[in-house]
XYZ file of C-alpha atoms in Angstrom:
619
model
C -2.768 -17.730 -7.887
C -2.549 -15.838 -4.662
C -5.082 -14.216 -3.439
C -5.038 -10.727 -1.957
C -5.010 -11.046 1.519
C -4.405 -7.069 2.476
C -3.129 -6.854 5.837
C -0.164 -9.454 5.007
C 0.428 -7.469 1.989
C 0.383 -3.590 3.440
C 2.855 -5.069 5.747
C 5.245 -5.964 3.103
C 4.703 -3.281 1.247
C 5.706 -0.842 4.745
C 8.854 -3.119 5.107
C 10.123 -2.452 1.574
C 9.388 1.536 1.826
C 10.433 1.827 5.410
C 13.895 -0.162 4.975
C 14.391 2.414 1.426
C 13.084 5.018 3.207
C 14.867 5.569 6.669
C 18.434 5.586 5.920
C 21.429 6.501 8.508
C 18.209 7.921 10.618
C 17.498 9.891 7.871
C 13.800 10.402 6.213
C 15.071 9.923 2.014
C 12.841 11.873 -0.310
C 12.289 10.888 -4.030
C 12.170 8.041 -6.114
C 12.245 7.481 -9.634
C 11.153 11.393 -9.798
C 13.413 14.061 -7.935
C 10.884 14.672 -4.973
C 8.310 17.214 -5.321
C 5.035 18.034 -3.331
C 2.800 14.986 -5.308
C 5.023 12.071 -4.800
C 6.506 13.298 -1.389
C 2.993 13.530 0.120
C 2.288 10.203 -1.992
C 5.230 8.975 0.068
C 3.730 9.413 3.410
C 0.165 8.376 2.492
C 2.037 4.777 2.198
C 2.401 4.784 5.506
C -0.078 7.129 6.614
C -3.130 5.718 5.285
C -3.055 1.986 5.693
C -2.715 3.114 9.823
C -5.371 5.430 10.016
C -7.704 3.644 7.700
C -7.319 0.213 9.095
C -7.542 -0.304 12.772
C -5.609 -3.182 12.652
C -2.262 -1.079 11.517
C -2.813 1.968 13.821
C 0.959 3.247 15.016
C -0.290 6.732 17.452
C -0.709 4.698 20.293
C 2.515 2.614 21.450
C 1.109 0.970 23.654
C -1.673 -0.259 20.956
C 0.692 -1.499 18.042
C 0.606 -4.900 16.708
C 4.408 -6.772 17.081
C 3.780 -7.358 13.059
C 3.195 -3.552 11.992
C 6.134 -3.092 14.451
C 8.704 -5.755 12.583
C 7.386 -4.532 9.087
C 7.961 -0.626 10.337
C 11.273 -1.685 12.430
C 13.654 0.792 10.398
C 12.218 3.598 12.242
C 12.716 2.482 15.477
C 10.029 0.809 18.103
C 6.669 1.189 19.133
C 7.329 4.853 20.529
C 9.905 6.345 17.907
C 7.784 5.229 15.147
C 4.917 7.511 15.556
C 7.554 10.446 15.830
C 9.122 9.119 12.510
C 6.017 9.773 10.674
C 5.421 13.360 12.726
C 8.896 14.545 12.031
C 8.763 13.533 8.435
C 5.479 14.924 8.265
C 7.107 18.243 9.724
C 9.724 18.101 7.126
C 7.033 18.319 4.325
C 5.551 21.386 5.504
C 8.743 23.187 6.157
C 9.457 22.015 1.994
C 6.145 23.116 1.241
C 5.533 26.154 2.634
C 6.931 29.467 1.418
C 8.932 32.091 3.380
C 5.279 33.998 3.878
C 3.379 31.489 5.216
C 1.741 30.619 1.589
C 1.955 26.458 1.147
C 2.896 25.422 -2.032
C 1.671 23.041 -4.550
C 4.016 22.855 -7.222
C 4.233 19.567 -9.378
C 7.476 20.323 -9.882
C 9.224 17.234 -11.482
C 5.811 15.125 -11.785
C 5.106 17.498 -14.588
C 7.193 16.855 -18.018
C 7.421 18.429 -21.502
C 4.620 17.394 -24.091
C 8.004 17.336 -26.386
C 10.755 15.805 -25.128
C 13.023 18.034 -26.686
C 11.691 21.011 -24.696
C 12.394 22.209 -21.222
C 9.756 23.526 -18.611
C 10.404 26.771 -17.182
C 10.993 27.867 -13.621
C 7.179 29.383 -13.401
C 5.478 25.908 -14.721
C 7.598 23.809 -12.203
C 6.053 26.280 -9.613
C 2.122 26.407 -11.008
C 0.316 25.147 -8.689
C -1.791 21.724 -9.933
C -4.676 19.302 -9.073
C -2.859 16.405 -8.192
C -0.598 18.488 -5.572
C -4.284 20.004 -3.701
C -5.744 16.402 -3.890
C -2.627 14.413 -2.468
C -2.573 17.175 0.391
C -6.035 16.707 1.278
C -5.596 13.145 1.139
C -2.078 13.458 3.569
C -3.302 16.329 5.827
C -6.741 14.260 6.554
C -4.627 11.419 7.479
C -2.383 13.508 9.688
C -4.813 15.496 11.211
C -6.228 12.245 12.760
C -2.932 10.559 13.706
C -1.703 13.634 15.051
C -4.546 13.923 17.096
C -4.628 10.794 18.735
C -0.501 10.620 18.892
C -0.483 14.796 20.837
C -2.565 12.446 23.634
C -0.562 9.842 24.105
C 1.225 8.778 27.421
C 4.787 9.332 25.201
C 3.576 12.880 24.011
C 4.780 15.015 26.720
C 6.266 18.438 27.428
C 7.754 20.584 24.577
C 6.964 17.598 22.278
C 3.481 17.823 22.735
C 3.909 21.235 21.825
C 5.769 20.719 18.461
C 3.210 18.055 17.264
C -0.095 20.593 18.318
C 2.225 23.030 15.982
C 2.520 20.681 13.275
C -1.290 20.093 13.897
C -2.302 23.857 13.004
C 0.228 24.162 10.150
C -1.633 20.545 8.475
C -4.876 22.171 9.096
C -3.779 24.942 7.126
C -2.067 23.221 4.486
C -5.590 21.434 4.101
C -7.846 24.838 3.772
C -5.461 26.143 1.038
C -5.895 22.742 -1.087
C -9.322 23.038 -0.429
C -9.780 26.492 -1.956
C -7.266 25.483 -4.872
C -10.196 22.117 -5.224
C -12.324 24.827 -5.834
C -10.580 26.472 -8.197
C -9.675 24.258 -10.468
C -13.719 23.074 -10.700
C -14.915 24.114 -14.477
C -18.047 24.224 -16.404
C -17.601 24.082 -20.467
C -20.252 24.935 -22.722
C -20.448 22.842 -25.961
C -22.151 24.399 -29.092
C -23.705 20.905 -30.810
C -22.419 21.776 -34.403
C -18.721 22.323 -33.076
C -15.840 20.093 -33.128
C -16.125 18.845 -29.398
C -20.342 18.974 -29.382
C -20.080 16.937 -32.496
C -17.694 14.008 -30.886
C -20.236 13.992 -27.966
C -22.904 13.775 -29.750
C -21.294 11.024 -31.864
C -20.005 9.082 -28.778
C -23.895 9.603 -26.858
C -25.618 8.058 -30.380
C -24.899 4.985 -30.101
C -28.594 3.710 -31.831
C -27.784 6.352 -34.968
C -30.931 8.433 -34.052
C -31.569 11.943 -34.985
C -29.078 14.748 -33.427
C -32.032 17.195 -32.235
C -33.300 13.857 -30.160
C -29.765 13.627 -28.907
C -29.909 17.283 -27.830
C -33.078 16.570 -26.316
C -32.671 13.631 -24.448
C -29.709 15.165 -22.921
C -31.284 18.272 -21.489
C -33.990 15.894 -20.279
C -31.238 13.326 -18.435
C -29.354 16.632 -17.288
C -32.086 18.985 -16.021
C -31.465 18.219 -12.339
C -27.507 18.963 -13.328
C -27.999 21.963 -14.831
C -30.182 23.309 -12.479
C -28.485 22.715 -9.671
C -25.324 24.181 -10.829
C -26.071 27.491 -9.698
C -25.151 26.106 -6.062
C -21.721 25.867 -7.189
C -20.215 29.379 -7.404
C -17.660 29.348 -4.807
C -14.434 29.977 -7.162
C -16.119 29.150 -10.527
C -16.548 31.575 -13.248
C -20.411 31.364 -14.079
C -21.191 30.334 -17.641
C -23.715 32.785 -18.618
C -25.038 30.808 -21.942
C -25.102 27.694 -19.563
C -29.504 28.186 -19.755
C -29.343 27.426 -23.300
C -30.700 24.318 -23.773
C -29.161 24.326 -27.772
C -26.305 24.013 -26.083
C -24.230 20.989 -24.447
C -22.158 21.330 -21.332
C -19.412 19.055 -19.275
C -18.444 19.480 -15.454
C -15.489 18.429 -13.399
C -12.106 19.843 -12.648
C -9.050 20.799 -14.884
C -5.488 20.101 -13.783
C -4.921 22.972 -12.076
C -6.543 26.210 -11.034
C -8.609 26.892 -14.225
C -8.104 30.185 -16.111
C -11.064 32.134 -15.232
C -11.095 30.875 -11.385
C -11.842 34.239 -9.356
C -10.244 34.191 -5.902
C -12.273 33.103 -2.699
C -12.629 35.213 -0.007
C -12.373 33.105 3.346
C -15.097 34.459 5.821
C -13.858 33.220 9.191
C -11.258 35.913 10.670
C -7.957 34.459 11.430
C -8.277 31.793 8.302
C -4.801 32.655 6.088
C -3.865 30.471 3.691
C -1.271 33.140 1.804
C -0.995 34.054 -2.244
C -4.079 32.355 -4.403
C -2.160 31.823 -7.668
C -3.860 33.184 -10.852
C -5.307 30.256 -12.626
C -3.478 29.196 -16.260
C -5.320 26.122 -16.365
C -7.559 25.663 -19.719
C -11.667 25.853 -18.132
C -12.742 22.349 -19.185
C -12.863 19.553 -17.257
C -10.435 16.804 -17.642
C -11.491 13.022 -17.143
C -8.511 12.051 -14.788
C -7.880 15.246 -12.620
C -11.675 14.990 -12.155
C -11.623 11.271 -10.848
C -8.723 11.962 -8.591
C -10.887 15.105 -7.131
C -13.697 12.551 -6.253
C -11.413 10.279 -4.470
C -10.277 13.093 -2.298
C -13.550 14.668 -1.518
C -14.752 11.483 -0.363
C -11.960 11.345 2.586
C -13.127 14.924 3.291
C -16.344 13.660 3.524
C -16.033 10.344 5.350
C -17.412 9.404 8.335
C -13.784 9.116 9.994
C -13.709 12.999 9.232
C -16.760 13.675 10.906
C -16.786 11.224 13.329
C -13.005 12.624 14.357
C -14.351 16.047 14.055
C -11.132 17.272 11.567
C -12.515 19.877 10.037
C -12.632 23.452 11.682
C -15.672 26.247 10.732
C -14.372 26.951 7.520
C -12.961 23.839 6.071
C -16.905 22.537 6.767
C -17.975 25.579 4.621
C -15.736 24.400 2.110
C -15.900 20.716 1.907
C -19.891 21.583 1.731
C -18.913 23.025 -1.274
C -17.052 20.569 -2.568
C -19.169 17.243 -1.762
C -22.202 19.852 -3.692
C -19.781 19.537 -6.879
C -18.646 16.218 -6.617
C -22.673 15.053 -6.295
C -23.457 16.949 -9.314
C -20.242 15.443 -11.183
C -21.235 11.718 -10.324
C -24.481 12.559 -11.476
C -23.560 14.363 -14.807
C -20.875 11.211 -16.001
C -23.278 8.416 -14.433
C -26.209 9.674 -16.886
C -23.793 10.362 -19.436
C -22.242 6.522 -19.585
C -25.619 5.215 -19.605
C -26.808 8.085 -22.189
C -29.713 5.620 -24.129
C -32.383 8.028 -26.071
C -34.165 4.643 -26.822
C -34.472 2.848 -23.627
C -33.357 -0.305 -24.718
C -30.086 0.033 -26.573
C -25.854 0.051 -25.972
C -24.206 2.233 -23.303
C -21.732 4.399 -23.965
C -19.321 3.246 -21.592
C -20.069 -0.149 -23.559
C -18.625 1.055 -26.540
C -14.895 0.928 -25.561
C -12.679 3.030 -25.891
C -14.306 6.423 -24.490
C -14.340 9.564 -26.619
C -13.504 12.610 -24.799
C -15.266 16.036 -26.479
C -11.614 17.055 -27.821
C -11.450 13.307 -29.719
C -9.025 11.620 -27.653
C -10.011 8.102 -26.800
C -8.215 5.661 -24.689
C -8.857 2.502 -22.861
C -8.011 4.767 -19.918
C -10.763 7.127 -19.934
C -13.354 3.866 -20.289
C -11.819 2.788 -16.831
C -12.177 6.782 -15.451
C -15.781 6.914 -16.686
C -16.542 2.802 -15.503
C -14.747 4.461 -11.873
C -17.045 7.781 -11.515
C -19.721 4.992 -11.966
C -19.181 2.586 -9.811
C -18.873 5.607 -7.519
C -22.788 6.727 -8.171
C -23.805 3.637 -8.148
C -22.229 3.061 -4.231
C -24.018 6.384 -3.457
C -27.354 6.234 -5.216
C -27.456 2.322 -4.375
C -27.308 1.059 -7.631
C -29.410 -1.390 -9.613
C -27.858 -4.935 -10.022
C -28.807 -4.933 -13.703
C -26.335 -1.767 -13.976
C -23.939 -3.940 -11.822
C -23.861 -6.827 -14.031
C -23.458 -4.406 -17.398
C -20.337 -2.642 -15.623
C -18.909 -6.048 -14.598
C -17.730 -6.947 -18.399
C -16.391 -4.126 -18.954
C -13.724 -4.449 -16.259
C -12.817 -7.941 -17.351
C -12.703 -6.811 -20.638
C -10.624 -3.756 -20.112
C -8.195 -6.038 -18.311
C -7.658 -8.125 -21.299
C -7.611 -5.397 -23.731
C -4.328 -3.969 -21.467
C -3.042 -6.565 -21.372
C -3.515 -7.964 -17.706
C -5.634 -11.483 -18.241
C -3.677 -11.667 -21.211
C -0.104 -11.997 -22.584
C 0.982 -9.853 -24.555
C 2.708 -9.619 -27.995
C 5.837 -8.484 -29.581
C 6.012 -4.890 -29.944
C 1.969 -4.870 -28.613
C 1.061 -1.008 -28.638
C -0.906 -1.973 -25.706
C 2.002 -2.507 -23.677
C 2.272 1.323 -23.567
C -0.644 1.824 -21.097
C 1.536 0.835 -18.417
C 4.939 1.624 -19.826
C 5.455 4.564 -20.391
C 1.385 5.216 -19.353
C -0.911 7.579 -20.652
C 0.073 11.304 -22.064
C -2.078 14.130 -20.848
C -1.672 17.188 -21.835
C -1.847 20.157 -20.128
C -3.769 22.452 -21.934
C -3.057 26.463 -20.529
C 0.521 25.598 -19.578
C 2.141 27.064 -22.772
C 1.118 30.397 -21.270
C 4.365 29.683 -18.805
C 6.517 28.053 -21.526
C 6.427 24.972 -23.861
C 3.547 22.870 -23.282
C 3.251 20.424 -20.303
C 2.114 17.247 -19.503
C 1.636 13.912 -17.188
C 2.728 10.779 -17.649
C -0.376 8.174 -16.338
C 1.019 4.767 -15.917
C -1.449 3.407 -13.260
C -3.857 1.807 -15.409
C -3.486 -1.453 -13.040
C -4.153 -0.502 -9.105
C -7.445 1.635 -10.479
C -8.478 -1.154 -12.537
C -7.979 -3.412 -9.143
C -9.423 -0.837 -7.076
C -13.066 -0.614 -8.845
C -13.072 -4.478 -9.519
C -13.233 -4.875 -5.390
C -15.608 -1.809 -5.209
C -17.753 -3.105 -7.553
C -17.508 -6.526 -5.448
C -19.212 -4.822 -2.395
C -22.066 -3.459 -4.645
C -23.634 -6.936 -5.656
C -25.951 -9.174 -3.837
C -25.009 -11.705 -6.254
C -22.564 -14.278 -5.001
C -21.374 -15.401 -8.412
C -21.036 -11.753 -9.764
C -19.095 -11.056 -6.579
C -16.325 -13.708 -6.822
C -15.971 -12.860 -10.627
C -14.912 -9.507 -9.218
C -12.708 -10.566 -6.547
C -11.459 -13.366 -9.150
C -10.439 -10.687 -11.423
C -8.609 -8.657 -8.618
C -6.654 -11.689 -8.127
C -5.464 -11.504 -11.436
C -4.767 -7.807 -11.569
C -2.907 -8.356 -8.072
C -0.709 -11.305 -9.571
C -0.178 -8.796 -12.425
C 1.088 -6.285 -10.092
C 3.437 -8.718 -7.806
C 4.942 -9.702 -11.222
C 6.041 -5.322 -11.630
C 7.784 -4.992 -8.552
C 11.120 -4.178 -8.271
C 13.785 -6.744 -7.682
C 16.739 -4.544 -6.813
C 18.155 -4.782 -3.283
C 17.045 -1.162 -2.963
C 13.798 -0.854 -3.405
C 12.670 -4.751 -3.707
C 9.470 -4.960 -3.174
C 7.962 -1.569 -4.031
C 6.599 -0.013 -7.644
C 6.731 -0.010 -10.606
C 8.996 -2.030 -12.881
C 6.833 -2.479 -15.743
C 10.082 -3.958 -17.815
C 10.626 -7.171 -15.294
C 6.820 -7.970 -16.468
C 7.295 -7.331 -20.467
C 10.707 -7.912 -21.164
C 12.717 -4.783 -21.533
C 15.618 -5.191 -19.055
C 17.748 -2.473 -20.253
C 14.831 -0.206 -18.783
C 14.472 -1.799 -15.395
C 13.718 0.158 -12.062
C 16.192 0.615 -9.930
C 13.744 3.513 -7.343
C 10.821 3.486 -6.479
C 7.158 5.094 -7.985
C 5.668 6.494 -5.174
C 2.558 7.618 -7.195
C 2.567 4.069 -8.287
C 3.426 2.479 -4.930
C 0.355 4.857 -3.251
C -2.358 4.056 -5.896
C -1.636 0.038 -5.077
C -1.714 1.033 -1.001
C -4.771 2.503 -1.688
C -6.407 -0.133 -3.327
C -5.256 -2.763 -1.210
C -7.276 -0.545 1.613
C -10.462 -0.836 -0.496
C -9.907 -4.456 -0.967
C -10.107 -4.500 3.039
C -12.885 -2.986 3.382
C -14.606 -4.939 0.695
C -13.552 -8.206 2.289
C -14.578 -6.985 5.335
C -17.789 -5.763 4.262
C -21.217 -7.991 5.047
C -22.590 -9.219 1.775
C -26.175 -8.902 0.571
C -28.404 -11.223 2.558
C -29.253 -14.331 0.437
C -32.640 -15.063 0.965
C -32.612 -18.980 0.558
C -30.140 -18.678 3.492
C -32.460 -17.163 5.754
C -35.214 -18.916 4.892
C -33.810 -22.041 5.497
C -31.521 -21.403 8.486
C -35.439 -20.361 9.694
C -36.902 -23.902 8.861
C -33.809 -25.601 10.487
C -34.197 -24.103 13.421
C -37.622 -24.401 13.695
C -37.076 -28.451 13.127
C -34.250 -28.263 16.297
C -36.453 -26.654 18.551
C -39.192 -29.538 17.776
C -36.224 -31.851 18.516
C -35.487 -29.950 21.690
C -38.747 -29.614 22.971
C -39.514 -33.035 22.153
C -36.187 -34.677 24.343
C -37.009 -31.906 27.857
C -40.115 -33.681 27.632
C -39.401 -36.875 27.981
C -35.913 -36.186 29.677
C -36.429 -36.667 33.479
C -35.670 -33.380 35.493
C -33.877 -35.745 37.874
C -31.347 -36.437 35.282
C -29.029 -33.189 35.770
C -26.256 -34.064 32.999
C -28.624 -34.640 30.382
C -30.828 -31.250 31.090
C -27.909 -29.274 31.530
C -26.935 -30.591 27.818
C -30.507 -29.758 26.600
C -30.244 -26.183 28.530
C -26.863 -25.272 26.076
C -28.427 -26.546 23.039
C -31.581 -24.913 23.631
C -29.089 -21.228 24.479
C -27.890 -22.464 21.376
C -30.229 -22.296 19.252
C -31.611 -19.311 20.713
C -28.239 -17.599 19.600
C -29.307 -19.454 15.945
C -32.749 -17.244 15.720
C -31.264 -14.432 16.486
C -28.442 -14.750 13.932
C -30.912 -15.922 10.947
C -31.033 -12.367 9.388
C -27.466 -10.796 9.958
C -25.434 -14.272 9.679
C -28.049 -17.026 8.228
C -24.981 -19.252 7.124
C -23.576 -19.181 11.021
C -27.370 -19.981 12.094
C -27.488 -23.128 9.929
C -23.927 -24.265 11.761
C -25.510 -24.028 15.146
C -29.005 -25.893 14.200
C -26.709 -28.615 12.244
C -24.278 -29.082 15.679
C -27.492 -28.752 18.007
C -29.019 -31.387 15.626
C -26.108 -33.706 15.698
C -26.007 -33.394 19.735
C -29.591 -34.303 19.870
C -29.464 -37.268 17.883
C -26.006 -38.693 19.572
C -28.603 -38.070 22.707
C -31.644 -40.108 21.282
C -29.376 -42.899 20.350
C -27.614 -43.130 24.135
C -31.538 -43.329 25.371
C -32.004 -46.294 23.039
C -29.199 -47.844 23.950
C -30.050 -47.972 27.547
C -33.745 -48.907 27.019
C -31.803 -51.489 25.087
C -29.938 -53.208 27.855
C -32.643 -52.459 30.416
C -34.752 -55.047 28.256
């Protein structure tokens, strides 16, 4: 198997998209879907992000560029005309975006399709404004906002140039505040009366021990107290739910796929802040298991300490990403307690009882993997428990077999359809604007290989840990297998039918959504592998002892070494700096401690045995 080795891999994957991409020195929009605002910003962010979140791949600075991220990117020119690729393409998506008054727009456009094939969307739905469209634009204008910065101060960044990419600069900045106020919008808090429909599937799913409902009711206001209470905080944009107090009644949190229907419209409070025409909301006010994990994943750009460190945010994009990171705390929170929901203290998990239940009764193998996400999520931010760790681990491995990943699949298996054609969601509110609409979800495989290396950098256990990066392996292998294979587009995502054997359906174009969720976990695989593991304590402890015994060894030979001899003290004098270097590395890097003591060791005894051999002939 081939291990995931990310930096060769990004590499590849920006030689595929830049050779489809850049043709007759022309930026080509679109894919497998006619380009909208979604995949066209998911287009950039496969360039974008890999160079601004790995230092390694940076492109702003010419000067700075790595000869391999110049060969892979070589379709758009060299080390200076690459950067102004990315800034005139990026300039190209703003102009698209942005009305004729100034208002940017977040259409899905063609990502959206009709719950009933048969049906056509209307004008107005192609135009409502959704989740996924805010989230990709905070994702792409945080990206920008950093590249551009660096790039406007470059030596090559003169003149009226300059000037065009600080103008691109402001425009980004204000693409970002007016996905940051539709973030907010499209935040929802549902009531649940326990003896309807929705409160009775939760309180199904939540029993897993078959205890008595009222102990249900009351374990969950007691495991949600510090939720409820604290969702007074979040007001900006959010229709309060007056009954919320109740504690006979049940209540979910998290966003809906668009602006939800009772969203009033936020006021911005620092003059000079326009972001143009808030859209009414159409969006059904309850939350919505995927559009909810993909508004964690952005918040936490908007909340990195790149973003801060980089100083990207102006005044009021703080106020708002305040607001945000308040709701995506109390979100964690709320699903974390609610896959571990145990009114016993000692019995299943939720989340352990696969597939997930959503309120409305849908369940899918999908929504295990969202809920197994949001926690692997609290557990990186609350540091979580390794017991917690090693319950979450199975459940990965055995949602990869269950799709089909770690296993081969059968004739006609129904599980097949997870990846091809993916997951239907429906978009509840949308039939206000015509028939119903809804989102096709194929990317089941990069999340599933995205948590699997998250949940790698959360263990201190080494055996736990390479299960995890084992099972990315897999997932990765998986993925490699779904490329495409036409001269076109070789190389980039998703041809699900070269994997299960349907060729009449095979990809020709590329899945940007597809080919960005893979970029994105190959960035968190990165990091992971970059990441310093939990200390092992027998490492320490006996990279301590061993240099403990060298220094005896040490001390023992400048003892009896005589000061006269300069070529043997100045050997003693390194080994003695090196096992200095050895103490000092016992905590942080106890493994290259125990290398030192063990070369130090073998340099001392090669030294005892010379002194023997001359005693020897001096007899």
């Amino acid at each position: 198997m081939d291990n995931i080795q990310p930096r060769r891999q990004l590499l590849e994957i920006w030689r595929s998209a830049a050779e489809y991409t850049m043709r007759d020195r022309k930026w080509r929009w679109g894919g497998q879907r006619e380009a909208n605002s979604i995949t066209d910003a998911e287009q950039l962010l496969c360039f974008l992000r890999p160079a601004t979140g790995i230092t390694v791949l940076r492109v702003e600075l010419p000067d700075d560029t790595a000869e391999d991220v110049l060969q892979s990117l070589r379709p758009f020119g060299d080390s200076v005309q690459v950067p102004r690729t990315l800034v005139l393409a990026l300039e190209q998506y703003l102009e698209k975006y942005t009305a004729s008054d100034g208002s940017p727009l977040f259409g899905g456009g063609s990502y959206c399709v009709p719950l009933d094939p048969n049906d056509q969307l209307t004008e107005a739905q192609h135009d409502t404004h959704i989740l996924l469209s805010y989230a990709s634009s905070v994702s792409l204008c945080l990206s920008a906002l950093g590249f551009l910065d660096v790039y406007a101060n470059a030596p090559t960044t003169k003149g009226q140039w300059r000037n065009r990419v600080i103008d691109i600069r402001e425009r980004t900045s204000t693409r970002l505040t007016a996905a940051l106020v539709g973030m907010l919008r499209g935040f929802t808090i549902n009531t649940l009366e326990p003896d309807s429909r929705e409160g009775r599937t939760l309180i199904e799913h939540l029993n897993q021990e078959k205890v008595a409902q009222r102990r249900i009711i009351e374990h969950f206001n007691e495991r949600m107290r510090s939720v409820r209470s604290r969702l007074s905080e979040a007001r900006m944009g959010v229709a309060r739910a007056e009954e919320l107090d109740n504690p006979n009644l049940l209540f979910e949190v998290g966003w809906t796929w668009g602006i939800a229907s009772d969203a009033p419209k936020i006021v911005l409070d620092v003059p000079g802040t326009e972001i143009g025409v808030q859209q009414d909301g159409v969006a059904l006010s309850a939350p919505y298991l995927y559009h909810t994990l993909v508004a964690l994943d952005s918040i936490d750009q908007l909340i990195s300490e790149r973003t801060r460190v980089l100083g990207l945010l102006n005044p009021q994009q703080e106020r708002l990403a305040n607001n945000l990171d308040t709701r995506r705390n109390l979100v964690q929170l709320y699903y974390s307690r609610l896959a571990r929901f145990d009114p016993t203290g000692g019995g299943r998990w939720p989340v352990e009882d696969l597939p997930w239940v959503t309120p409305d009764g849908v369940e899918s193998d999908y929504f295990s993997l969202l809920i197994c996400a949001v926690l692997i999520r609290d557990l990186r931010d609350r540091s979580g428990t390794e017991d917690t760790v090693r319950r979450v681990e199975p459940l990965l491995g055995e949602l990869a077999n269950r799709v089909r990943i770690t296993r081969r699949h059968l004739r006609d298996d129904p599980a097949v359809a997870m990846h091809s054609p993916g997951l239907l969601n429906a978009l509840d509110g949308s039939e206000k604007l015509g028939p119903t609409m809804a989102l096709r979800i194929p990317d089941f495989a990069p999340l599933l290989l995205k948590r699997s290396t998250q949940l790698a950098s959360l263990t201190g256990n080494a055996e736990v840990r390479d299960r995890m990066l084992g099972l990315s392996t897999e997932i990765w292998n998986h993925l490699t297998r779904r490329q495409i294979s036409d001269p076109d587009a070789r190389g980039l995502w998703d041809n699900p039918a070269r994997l299960f054997g349907r060729p009449a359906e095979e990809a020709v174009k590329p899945s940007w959504s597809f080919t960005a969720s893979v970029v994105d976990a190959l960035v968190t695989s990165a990091d992971t592998l970059v990441r310093r593991q939990t200390r092992a304590p027998i490492l320490s402890s006996t990279a301590t002892a061993m240099v403990s015994e060298a220094e005896y060894l040490l001390n023992q030979q400048m003892m009896t070494t005589p000061s006269l001899n300069s070529g043997l003290q100045s050997s003693l004098m390194e080994i003695r700096d090196s096992l200095q270097r050895a103490r000092d590395l016992i905590e942080d890097q106890p493994s290259t401690a125990i290398a030192l003591c063990v070369a130090a060791v073998t340099q001392l005894d090669k030294n005892a045995l010379a002194r023997q051999d001359v005693a020897g002939q001096g007899l």
